[in-house]
PDB file of C-alpha atoms and ligand atoms in Angstrom:
ATOM      1  CA  MET A 205     -80.291   7.874 -50.832  1.00 49.00           C
ATOM      2  CA  MET A 206     -78.026   8.948 -48.136  1.00 70.00           C
ATOM      3  CA  GLN A 207     -74.433  10.114 -49.318  1.00 85.00           C
ATOM      4  CA  ASP A 208     -70.667   9.198 -48.419  1.00 87.00           C
ATOM      5  CA  THR A 209     -69.395  12.557 -48.209  1.00 87.00           C
ATOM      6  CA  PHE A 210     -65.976  14.151 -47.573  1.00 90.00           C
ATOM      7  CA  ARG A 211     -66.956  14.604 -43.862  1.00 89.00           C
ATOM      8  CA  HIS A 212     -67.799  10.953 -43.253  1.00 91.00           C
ATOM      9  CA  LYS A 213     -64.311   9.685 -45.153  1.00 92.00           C
ATOM     10  CA  GLY A 214     -62.136  12.030 -42.744  1.00 93.00           C
ATOM     11  CA  LEU A 215     -64.061  10.335 -39.884  1.00 93.00           C
ATOM     12  CA  ARG A 216     -63.702   6.936 -41.229  1.00 94.00           C
ATOM     13  CA  LYS A 217     -59.750   7.621 -41.586  1.00 96.00           C
ATOM     14  CA  LYS A 218     -59.627   8.740 -37.995  1.00 96.00           C
ATOM     15  CA  LEU A 219     -61.704   5.448 -36.927  1.00 96.00           C
ATOM     16  CA  VAL A 220     -58.700   3.401 -39.069  1.00 97.00           C
ATOM     17  CA  GLU A 221     -56.169   5.122 -37.021  1.00 97.00           C
ATOM     18  CA  GLU A 222     -57.932   4.205 -33.670  1.00 97.00           C
ATOM     19  CA  ILE A 223     -58.198   0.519 -34.369  1.00 97.00           C
ATOM     20  CA  LYS A 224     -54.709   0.604 -35.606  1.00 97.00           C
ATOM     21  CA  ALA A 225     -53.483   2.057 -32.289  1.00 98.00           C
ATOM     22  CA  LYS A 226     -55.657  -0.555 -30.552  1.00 97.00           C
ATOM     23  CA  GLY A 227     -53.648  -3.156 -32.286  1.00 97.00           C
ATOM     24  CA  ILE A 228     -55.133  -4.128 -35.714  1.00 98.00           C
ATOM     25  CA  LYS A 229     -52.153  -4.681 -38.110  1.00 98.00           C
ATOM     26  CA  ASN A 230     -53.477  -6.149 -41.278  1.00 98.00           C
ATOM     27  CA  PRO A 231     -53.341  -3.757 -43.951  1.00 97.00           C
ATOM     28  CA  LYS A 232     -55.987  -5.522 -45.844  1.00 97.00           C
ATOM     29  CA  VAL A 233     -58.439  -5.278 -42.926  1.00 98.00           C
ATOM     30  CA  LEU A 234     -57.363  -1.660 -42.344  1.00 98.00           C
ATOM     31  CA  GLU A 235     -58.107  -0.432 -45.873  1.00 98.00           C
ATOM     32  CA  ALA A 236     -61.533  -2.694 -45.721  1.00 98.00           C
ATOM     33  CA  ILE A 237     -62.376  -0.628 -42.561  1.00 97.00           C
ATOM     34  CA  GLY A 238     -61.653   2.462 -44.392  1.00 97.00           C
ATOM     35  CA  LYS A 239     -63.649   1.622 -47.322  1.00 97.00           C
ATOM     36  CA  VAL A 240     -67.051   0.883 -45.838  1.00 97.00           C
ATOM     37  CA  PRO A 241     -69.368   3.506 -45.150  1.00 95.00           C
ATOM     38  CA  ARG A 242     -70.283   2.318 -41.816  1.00 95.00           C
ATOM     39  CA  HIS A 243     -73.023   5.542 -41.214  1.00 93.00           C
ATOM     40  CA  LEU A 244     -74.961   3.831 -44.159  1.00 93.00           C
ATOM     41  CA  PHE A 245     -75.697   0.679 -41.718  1.00 91.00           C
ATOM     42  CA  MET A 246     -77.118   2.664 -39.056  1.00 86.00           C
ATOM     43  CA  ASP A 247     -80.576   4.505 -38.375  1.00 79.00           C
ATOM     44  CA  SER A 248     -80.348   7.834 -38.941  1.00 72.00           C
ATOM     45  CA  SER A 249     -80.730   8.634 -35.330  1.00 66.00           C
ATOM     46  CA  PHE A 250     -77.359   6.841 -34.573  1.00 71.00           C
ATOM     47  CA  LEU A 251     -75.386   8.723 -37.354  1.00 72.00           C
ATOM     48  CA  GLU A 252     -73.385  10.865 -35.154  1.00 75.00           C
ATOM     49  CA  PHE A 253     -72.119   7.627 -33.353  1.00 84.00           C
ATOM     50  CA  ALA A 254     -71.360   5.796 -36.793  1.00 90.00           C
ATOM     51  CA  TYR A 255     -67.713   6.293 -36.522  1.00 93.00           C
ATOM     52  CA  GLN A 256     -67.057   6.007 -32.965  1.00 92.00           C
ATOM     53  CA  ASP A 257     -65.607   2.380 -31.780  1.00 94.00           C
ATOM     54  CA  LYS A 258     -68.749   1.438 -30.427  1.00 92.00           C
ATOM     55  CA  ALA A 259     -71.384  -1.302 -30.803  1.00 90.00           C
ATOM     56  CA  PHE A 260     -74.955   0.090 -31.774  1.00 88.00           C
ATOM     57  CA  PRO A 261     -78.517  -1.114 -32.248  1.00 86.00           C
ATOM     58  CA  ILE A 262     -79.757  -1.785 -35.427  1.00 82.00           C
ATOM     59  CA  GLY A 263     -83.352  -2.795 -34.514  1.00 82.00           C
ATOM     60  CA  SER A 264     -85.098  -6.289 -33.773  1.00 81.00           C
ATOM     61  CA  GLY A 265     -82.774  -6.508 -30.523  1.00 81.00           C
ATOM     62  CA  GLN A 266     -79.775  -6.733 -32.476  1.00 84.00           C
ATOM     63  CA  THR A 267     -76.342  -4.361 -32.716  1.00 86.00           C
ATOM     64  CA  ILE A 268     -74.001  -3.660 -35.414  1.00 89.00           C
ATOM     65  CA  SER A 269     -70.514  -4.925 -33.767  1.00 90.00           C
ATOM     66  CA  GLN A 270     -67.761  -2.502 -32.745  1.00 94.00           C
ATOM     67  CA  PRO A 271     -65.624  -1.466 -35.576  1.00 97.00           C
ATOM     68  CA  TYR A 272     -62.586  -2.911 -33.594  1.00 97.00           C
ATOM     69  CA  THR A 273     -64.295  -6.108 -33.196  1.00 97.00           C
ATOM     70  CA  VAL A 274     -65.447  -6.341 -36.608  1.00 98.00           C
ATOM     71  CA  ALA A 275     -61.725  -5.550 -37.623  1.00 98.00           C
ATOM     72  CA  PHE A 276     -60.030  -8.036 -34.819  1.00 98.00           C
ATOM     73  CA  GLN A 277     -62.527 -10.749 -35.833  1.00 98.00           C
ATOM     74  CA  THR A 278     -61.397 -10.272 -39.723  1.00 98.00           C
ATOM     75  CA  GLU A 279     -57.665 -10.137 -38.924  1.00 98.00           C
ATOM     76  CA  LEU A 280     -58.146 -13.777 -37.331  1.00 98.00           C
ATOM     77  CA  LEU A 281     -59.667 -15.052 -40.500  1.00 98.00           C
ATOM     78  CA  LYS A 282     -56.544 -14.008 -42.376  1.00 96.00           C
ATOM     79  CA  PRO A 283     -58.442 -13.155 -45.260  1.00 93.00           C
ATOM     80  CA  ASN A 284     -57.079 -14.030 -48.833  1.00 95.00           C
ATOM     81  CA  GLU A 285     -58.470 -12.953 -52.332  1.00 95.00           C
ATOM     82  CA  ASN A 286     -61.189 -14.970 -53.647  1.00 97.00           C
ATOM     83  CA  GLU A 287     -61.649 -17.209 -50.887  1.00 98.00           C
ATOM     84  CA  LYS A 288     -65.332 -18.360 -50.076  1.00 98.00           C
ATOM     85  CA  VAL A 289     -66.134 -17.060 -46.663  1.00 98.00           C
ATOM     86  CA  LEU A 290     -69.606 -18.155 -44.617  1.00 98.00           C
ATOM     87  CA  GLU A 291     -70.411 -15.346 -42.138  1.00 98.00           C
ATOM     88  CA  ILE A 292     -73.104 -16.422 -39.581  1.00 98.00           C
ATOM     89  CA  GLY A 293     -75.379 -13.371 -38.494  1.00 97.00           C
ATOM     90  CA  THR A 294     -75.639 -10.832 -41.263  1.00 97.00           C
ATOM     91  CA  GLY A 295     -77.249  -8.439 -39.116  1.00 95.00           C
ATOM     92  CA  SER A 296     -76.836  -4.846 -40.760  1.00 94.00           C
ATOM     93  CA  GLY A 297     -74.632  -6.387 -43.270  1.00 97.00           C
ATOM     94  CA  TYR A 298     -71.599  -4.130 -42.244  1.00 97.00           C
ATOM     95  CA  GLN A 299     -69.168  -6.977 -41.447  1.00 98.00           C
ATOM     96  CA  ALA A 300     -70.093  -8.896 -44.701  1.00 98.00           C
ATOM     97  CA  CYS A 301     -69.141  -5.590 -46.621  1.00 98.00           C
ATOM     98  CA  VAL A 302     -65.698  -5.426 -44.802  1.00 98.00           C
ATOM     99  CA  LEU A 303     -64.944  -9.133 -45.646  1.00 98.00           C
ATOM    100  CA  LEU A 304     -65.923  -8.300 -49.635  1.00 98.00           C
ATOM    101  CA  GLU A 305     -63.658  -5.541 -49.442  1.00 98.00           C
ATOM    102  CA  THR A 306     -60.720  -7.824 -48.333  1.00 98.00           C
ATOM    103  CA  GLY A 307     -61.386  -9.696 -51.726  1.00 97.00           C
ATOM    104  CA  ALA A 308     -63.509 -12.577 -50.199  1.00 98.00           C
ATOM    105  CA  ARG A 309     -66.748 -14.133 -51.776  1.00 98.00           C
ATOM    106  CA  VAL A 310     -69.009 -13.961 -48.877  1.00 98.00           C
ATOM    107  CA  TYR A 311     -72.142 -15.879 -48.051  1.00 98.00           C
ATOM    108  CA  SER A 312     -74.189 -14.965 -44.989  1.00 98.00           C
ATOM    109  CA  VAL A 313     -76.886 -16.164 -42.707  1.00 98.00           C
ATOM    110  CA  GLU A 314     -79.291 -14.252 -40.796  1.00 97.00           C
ATOM    111  CA  ARG A 315     -82.128 -15.890 -38.864  1.00 95.00           C
ATOM    112  CA  GLN A 316     -84.294 -12.780 -38.378  1.00 95.00           C
ATOM    113  CA  LYS A 317     -86.548 -12.312 -41.542  1.00 96.00           C
ATOM    114  CA  LYS A 318     -86.422  -8.508 -40.849  1.00 94.00           C
ATOM    115  CA  LEU A 319     -82.760  -8.158 -40.563  1.00 94.00           C
ATOM    116  CA  PHE A 320     -82.260 -10.395 -43.661  1.00 97.00           C
ATOM    117  CA  ASP A 321     -85.218  -8.208 -45.623  1.00 97.00           C
ATOM    118  CA  LYS A 322     -83.446  -4.860 -44.547  1.00 95.00           C
ATOM    119  CA  ALA A 323     -79.548  -5.786 -45.591  1.00 96.00           C
ATOM    120  CA  SER A 324     -80.924  -7.516 -49.009  1.00 98.00           C
ATOM    121  CA  ARG A 325     -82.270  -4.049 -49.948  1.00 96.00           C
ATOM    122  CA  LEU A 326     -79.846  -1.903 -48.550  1.00 95.00           C
ATOM    123  CA  LEU A 327     -76.494  -3.892 -49.746  1.00 97.00           C
ATOM    124  CA  PRO A 328     -76.992  -3.805 -53.560  1.00 96.00           C
ATOM    125  CA  GLY A 329     -77.813  -0.140 -53.369  1.00 94.00           C
ATOM    126  CA  ILE A 330     -74.767   0.743 -52.205  1.00 94.00           C
ATOM    127  CA  GLY A 331     -72.687  -1.364 -54.510  1.00 95.00           C
ATOM    128  CA  TYR A 332     -72.286  -4.584 -52.071  1.00 97.00           C
ATOM    129  CA  ARG A 333     -73.086  -8.070 -53.276  1.00 97.00           C
ATOM    130  CA  PRO A 334     -72.731 -10.665 -51.152  1.00 98.00           C
ATOM    131  CA  LYS A 335     -74.732 -13.960 -51.210  1.00 98.00           C
ATOM    132  CA  LEU A 336     -77.425 -13.733 -48.583  1.00 98.00           C
ATOM    133  CA  PHE A 337     -79.530 -16.305 -47.076  1.00 98.00           C
ATOM    134  CA  TYR A 338     -82.712 -16.370 -44.293  1.00 97.00           C
ATOM    135  CA  GLY A 339     -81.922 -19.277 -42.584  1.00 96.00           C
ATOM    136  CA  ASP A 340     -80.807 -20.676 -38.999  1.00 97.00           C
ATOM    137  CA  GLY A 341     -76.840 -20.375 -39.010  1.00 97.00           C
ATOM    138  CA  TYR A 342     -76.578 -23.661 -36.948  1.00 97.00           C
ATOM    139  CA  ALA A 343     -76.983 -25.755 -40.294  1.00 97.00           C
ATOM    140  CA  GLY A 344     -74.841 -23.524 -42.124  1.00 97.00           C
ATOM    141  CA  LEU A 345     -75.116 -23.776 -45.831  1.00 98.00           C
ATOM    142  CA  PRO A 346     -74.244 -27.419 -46.758  1.00 97.00           C
ATOM    143  CA  THR A 347     -75.343 -26.652 -50.420  1.00 97.00           C
ATOM    144  CA  PHE A 348     -72.488 -24.214 -51.050  1.00 98.00           C
ATOM    145  CA  ALA A 349     -69.982 -26.119 -48.469  1.00 97.00           C
ATOM    146  CA  PRO A 350     -67.246 -26.304 -48.194  1.00 98.00           C
ATOM    147  CA  PHE A 351     -65.692 -22.801 -47.027  1.00 98.00           C
ATOM    148  CA  ASP A 352     -62.201 -21.446 -46.738  1.00 98.00           C
ATOM    149  CA  LYS A 353     -63.335 -19.286 -43.794  1.00 98.00           C
ATOM    150  CA  ILE A 354     -66.271 -19.077 -41.450  1.00 98.00           C
ATOM    151  CA  LEU A 355     -66.803 -16.539 -39.100  1.00 98.00           C
ATOM    152  CA  ILE A 356     -69.231 -16.679 -36.496  1.00 98.00           C
ATOM    153  CA  THR A 357     -70.840 -13.094 -35.456  1.00 97.00           C
ATOM    154  CA  ALA A 358     -72.885 -14.230 -32.481  1.00 96.00           C
ATOM    155  CA  SER A 359     -71.770 -16.208 -29.161  1.00 97.00           C
ATOM    156  CA  VAL A 360     -72.005 -19.706 -28.841  1.00 97.00           C
ATOM    157  CA  SER A 361     -71.679 -22.310 -26.056  1.00 96.00           C
ATOM    158  CA  LYS A 362     -69.703 -24.975 -28.325  1.00 95.00           C
ATOM    159  CA  ILE A 363     -68.957 -24.778 -32.006  1.00 96.00           C
ATOM    160  CA  PRO A 364     -71.590 -26.092 -33.945  1.00 96.00           C
ATOM    161  CA  GLN A 365     -70.229 -29.359 -35.725  1.00 95.00           C
ATOM    162  CA  ALA A 366     -72.389 -28.731 -38.808  1.00 97.00           C
ATOM    163  CA  LEU A 367     -69.874 -25.797 -39.488  1.00 98.00           C
ATOM    164  CA  LEU A 368     -66.537 -27.592 -38.731  1.00 97.00           C
ATOM    165  CA  SER A 369     -68.012 -30.123 -41.253  1.00 96.00           C
ATOM    166  CA  GLN A 370     -68.639 -27.294 -43.956  1.00 98.00           C
ATOM    167  CA  LEU A 371     -65.065 -25.874 -43.480  1.00 98.00           C
ATOM    168  CA  ASN A 372     -62.179 -26.893 -46.098  1.00 97.00           C
ATOM    169  CA  THR A 373     -59.243 -28.613 -44.467  1.00 97.00           C
ATOM    170  CA  GLY A 374     -56.467 -25.676 -43.889  1.00 96.00           C
ATOM    171  CA  GLY A 375     -59.493 -23.455 -43.324  1.00 97.00           C
ATOM    172  CA  THR A 376     -59.923 -21.549 -40.290  1.00 98.00           C
ATOM    173  CA  LEU A 377     -62.955 -20.903 -38.219  1.00 98.00           C
ATOM    174  CA  VAL A 378     -63.533 -17.712 -35.772  1.00 98.00           C
ATOM    175  CA  ALA A 379     -66.153 -17.600 -33.175  1.00 98.00           C
ATOM    176  CA  PRO A 380     -66.699 -15.990 -29.660  1.00 98.00           C
ATOM    177  CA  VAL A 381     -67.325 -19.219 -27.445  1.00 98.00           C
ATOM    178  CA  GLY A 382     -68.598 -18.965 -23.881  1.00 97.00           C
ATOM    179  CA  SER A 383     -71.642 -18.013 -21.863  1.00 96.00           C
ATOM    180  CA  GLU A 384     -74.235 -15.387 -22.352  1.00 92.00           C
ATOM    181  CA  ASN A 385     -72.231 -12.830 -20.517  1.00 94.00           C
ATOM    182  CA  ILE A 386     -68.584 -13.364 -21.595  1.00 97.00           C
ATOM    183  CA  GLN A 387     -67.108 -15.110 -24.402  1.00 98.00           C
ATOM    184  CA  VAL A 388     -63.423 -16.143 -25.447  1.00 98.00           C
ATOM    185  CA  MET A 389     -62.611 -15.296 -29.163  1.00 98.00           C
ATOM    186  CA  GLN A 390     -61.428 -18.616 -30.605  1.00 98.00           C
ATOM    187  CA  SER A 391     -59.646 -19.548 -33.829  1.00 98.00           C
ATOM    188  CA  ILE A 392     -59.711 -22.864 -35.091  1.00 98.00           C
ATOM    189  CA  CYS A 393     -57.595 -24.174 -37.766  1.00 97.00           C
ATOM    190  CA  LYS A 394     -58.688 -27.375 -39.275  1.00 97.00           C
ATOM    191  CA  SER A 395     -55.478 -28.909 -39.808  1.00 95.00           C
ATOM    192  CA  GLY A 396     -56.802 -32.467 -40.879  1.00 93.00           C
ATOM    193  CA  PRO A 397     -60.187 -33.927 -42.119  1.00 88.00           C
ATOM    194  CA  GLU A 398     -61.103 -34.618 -38.021  1.00 89.00           C
ATOM    195  CA  GLU A 399     -57.995 -32.324 -36.391  1.00 94.00           C
ATOM    196  CA  TYR A 400     -58.288 -28.848 -35.307  1.00 96.00           C
ATOM    197  CA  GLU A 401     -55.916 -26.487 -33.828  1.00 97.00           C
ATOM    198  CA  ILE A 402     -57.622 -23.979 -31.165  1.00 97.00           C
ATOM    199  CA  GLN A 403     -56.163 -20.883 -30.368  1.00 97.00           C
ATOM    200  CA  HIS A 404     -57.624 -18.145 -27.827  1.00 98.00           C
ATOM    201  CA  HIS A 405     -57.382 -14.292 -28.194  1.00 97.00           C
ATOM    202  CA  GLY A 406     -59.063 -12.724 -25.233  1.00 95.00           C
ATOM    203  CA  THR A 407     -62.784 -11.918 -24.122  1.00 97.00           C
ATOM    204  CA  PHE A 408     -65.710 -10.477 -25.823  1.00 95.00           C
ATOM    205  CA  ARG A 409     -69.376  -9.858 -25.422  1.00 94.00           C
ATOM    206  CA  PHE A 410     -71.688 -10.749 -28.217  1.00 93.00           C
ATOM    207  CA  VAL A 411     -75.557 -11.147 -28.755  1.00 92.00           C
ATOM    208  CA  PRO A 412     -76.309 -14.894 -28.510  1.00 94.00           C
ATOM    209  CA  MET A 413     -76.357 -17.229 -31.466  1.00 95.00           C
ATOM    210  CA  LEU A 414     -80.171 -18.353 -31.338  1.00 92.00           C
ATOM    211  CA  SER A 415     -81.833 -21.398 -33.023  1.00 87.00           C
ATOM    212  CA  ASN A 416     -84.342 -21.623 -35.909  1.00 77.00           C
ATOM    213  CA  THR A 417     -85.605 -18.754 -37.665  1.00 75.00           C
ATOM    214  CA  ALA A 418     -87.559 -16.029 -36.441  1.00 76.00           C
ATOM    215  CA  ASN A 419     -90.006 -13.428 -38.172  1.00 73.00           C
ATOM    216  CA  ASP A 420     -89.940 -10.873 -35.181  1.00 66.00           C
TER     217      ASP A 420
HETATM  218  N1  LIG B 203     -72.449  -9.424 -38.309  1.00 67.96           N
HETATM  219  C1  LIG B 203     -73.526  -8.467 -37.938  1.00 67.96           C
HETATM  220  C2  LIG B 203     -73.638  -8.093 -36.460  1.00 67.96           C
HETATM  221  C3  LIG B 203     -74.002  -9.213 -35.719  1.00 67.96           C
HETATM  222  S1  LIG B 203     -74.950  -9.457 -34.461  1.00 67.96           S
HETATM  223  C4  LIG B 203     -72.939  -6.938 -38.494  1.00 67.96           C
HETATM  224  O1  LIG B 203     -71.927  -6.734 -39.236  1.00 67.96           O
HETATM  225  O2  LIG B 203     -73.965  -6.119 -38.375  1.00 67.96           O
HETATM  226  C5  LIG B 203     -75.583 -11.146 -34.394  1.00 67.96           C
HETATM  227  C6  LIG B 203     -76.532 -11.522 -35.284  1.00 67.96           C
HETATM  228  O3  LIG B 203     -76.624 -12.912 -35.728  1.00 67.96           O
HETATM  229  C7  LIG B 203     -77.787 -10.929 -35.514  1.00 67.96           C
HETATM  230  O4  LIG B 203     -78.223 -10.183 -36.642  1.00 67.96           O
HETATM  231  C8  LIG B 203     -78.768 -11.970 -35.032  1.00 67.96           C
HETATM  232  O5  LIG B 203     -80.066 -12.362 -35.155  1.00 67.96           O
HETATM  233  C9  LIG B 203     -78.088 -13.037 -35.761  1.00 67.96           C
HETATM  234  N2  LIG B 203     -78.068 -14.440 -35.152  1.00 67.96           N
HETATM  235  C10 LIG B 203     -78.535 -15.068 -34.068  1.00 67.96           C
HETATM  236  N3  LIG B 203     -78.683 -16.507 -34.113  1.00 67.96           N
HETATM  237  C11 LIG B 203     -78.632 -16.838 -35.528  1.00 67.96           C
HETATM  238  C12 LIG B 203     -78.223 -17.835 -36.089  1.00 67.96           C
HETATM  239  N4  LIG B 203     -78.928 -18.908 -35.466  1.00 67.96           N
HETATM  240  N5  LIG B 203     -78.591 -17.895 -37.424  1.00 67.96           N
HETATM  241  C13 LIG B 203     -78.044 -16.687 -38.071  1.00 67.96           C
HETATM  242  N6  LIG B 203     -78.049 -15.787 -37.477  1.00 67.96           N
HETATM  243  C14 LIG B 203     -78.284 -15.720 -36.095  1.00 67.96           C
END
């Protein structure tokens, strides 16, 4: 089992200062980034990069998002204690753990079996217990709906209607929306049963959200 050492904690403190300097303000979010041992989510060959503010490969053609991006999306969600949050795209599980550290009850869906299996093994071993599901995020989790917040961590050309319908009134959905090459971060507040207020928050580049489940 890999350790979370004094050195790792020091590097994490620096990372928190870095994303703070880049504009992240919410103390809960900064605290969460300061707590989750990101190096344990990466392959050993990338360990030295764990506390740089960069995205890195996690296998199966996927990446662990840049810490700034994780913090930015989490801040847009305006997390509150005990809220039910649905994440689409578990990937390494890092974002799910950051959400747990903000006090959320986390449900996360991943379409790639290998990544789902890996996260399902890793997370409980380091003390994190989000509810993880192997499935197609386009369908959401109707059995567990409604959610207070929904976070999509892959890019979409438009917000899936199924997800909007699983959002509580007063809830917020955050997602990068656009083409495969560039997306605009949107935060969508569900102000009424069929009413949405959309805000735009700059451009990003995520891997695309794909349909159906995969075993590769
Ligand atoms: N949140 C992750 C990073 C996500 S990368 C982390 O913290 O590490 C995007 C993830 O979305 C990838 O793991 C990809 O396999 C997954 N994904 C893509 N399409 C999906 C879909 N339809 N349903 C669920 N997950 C999907």
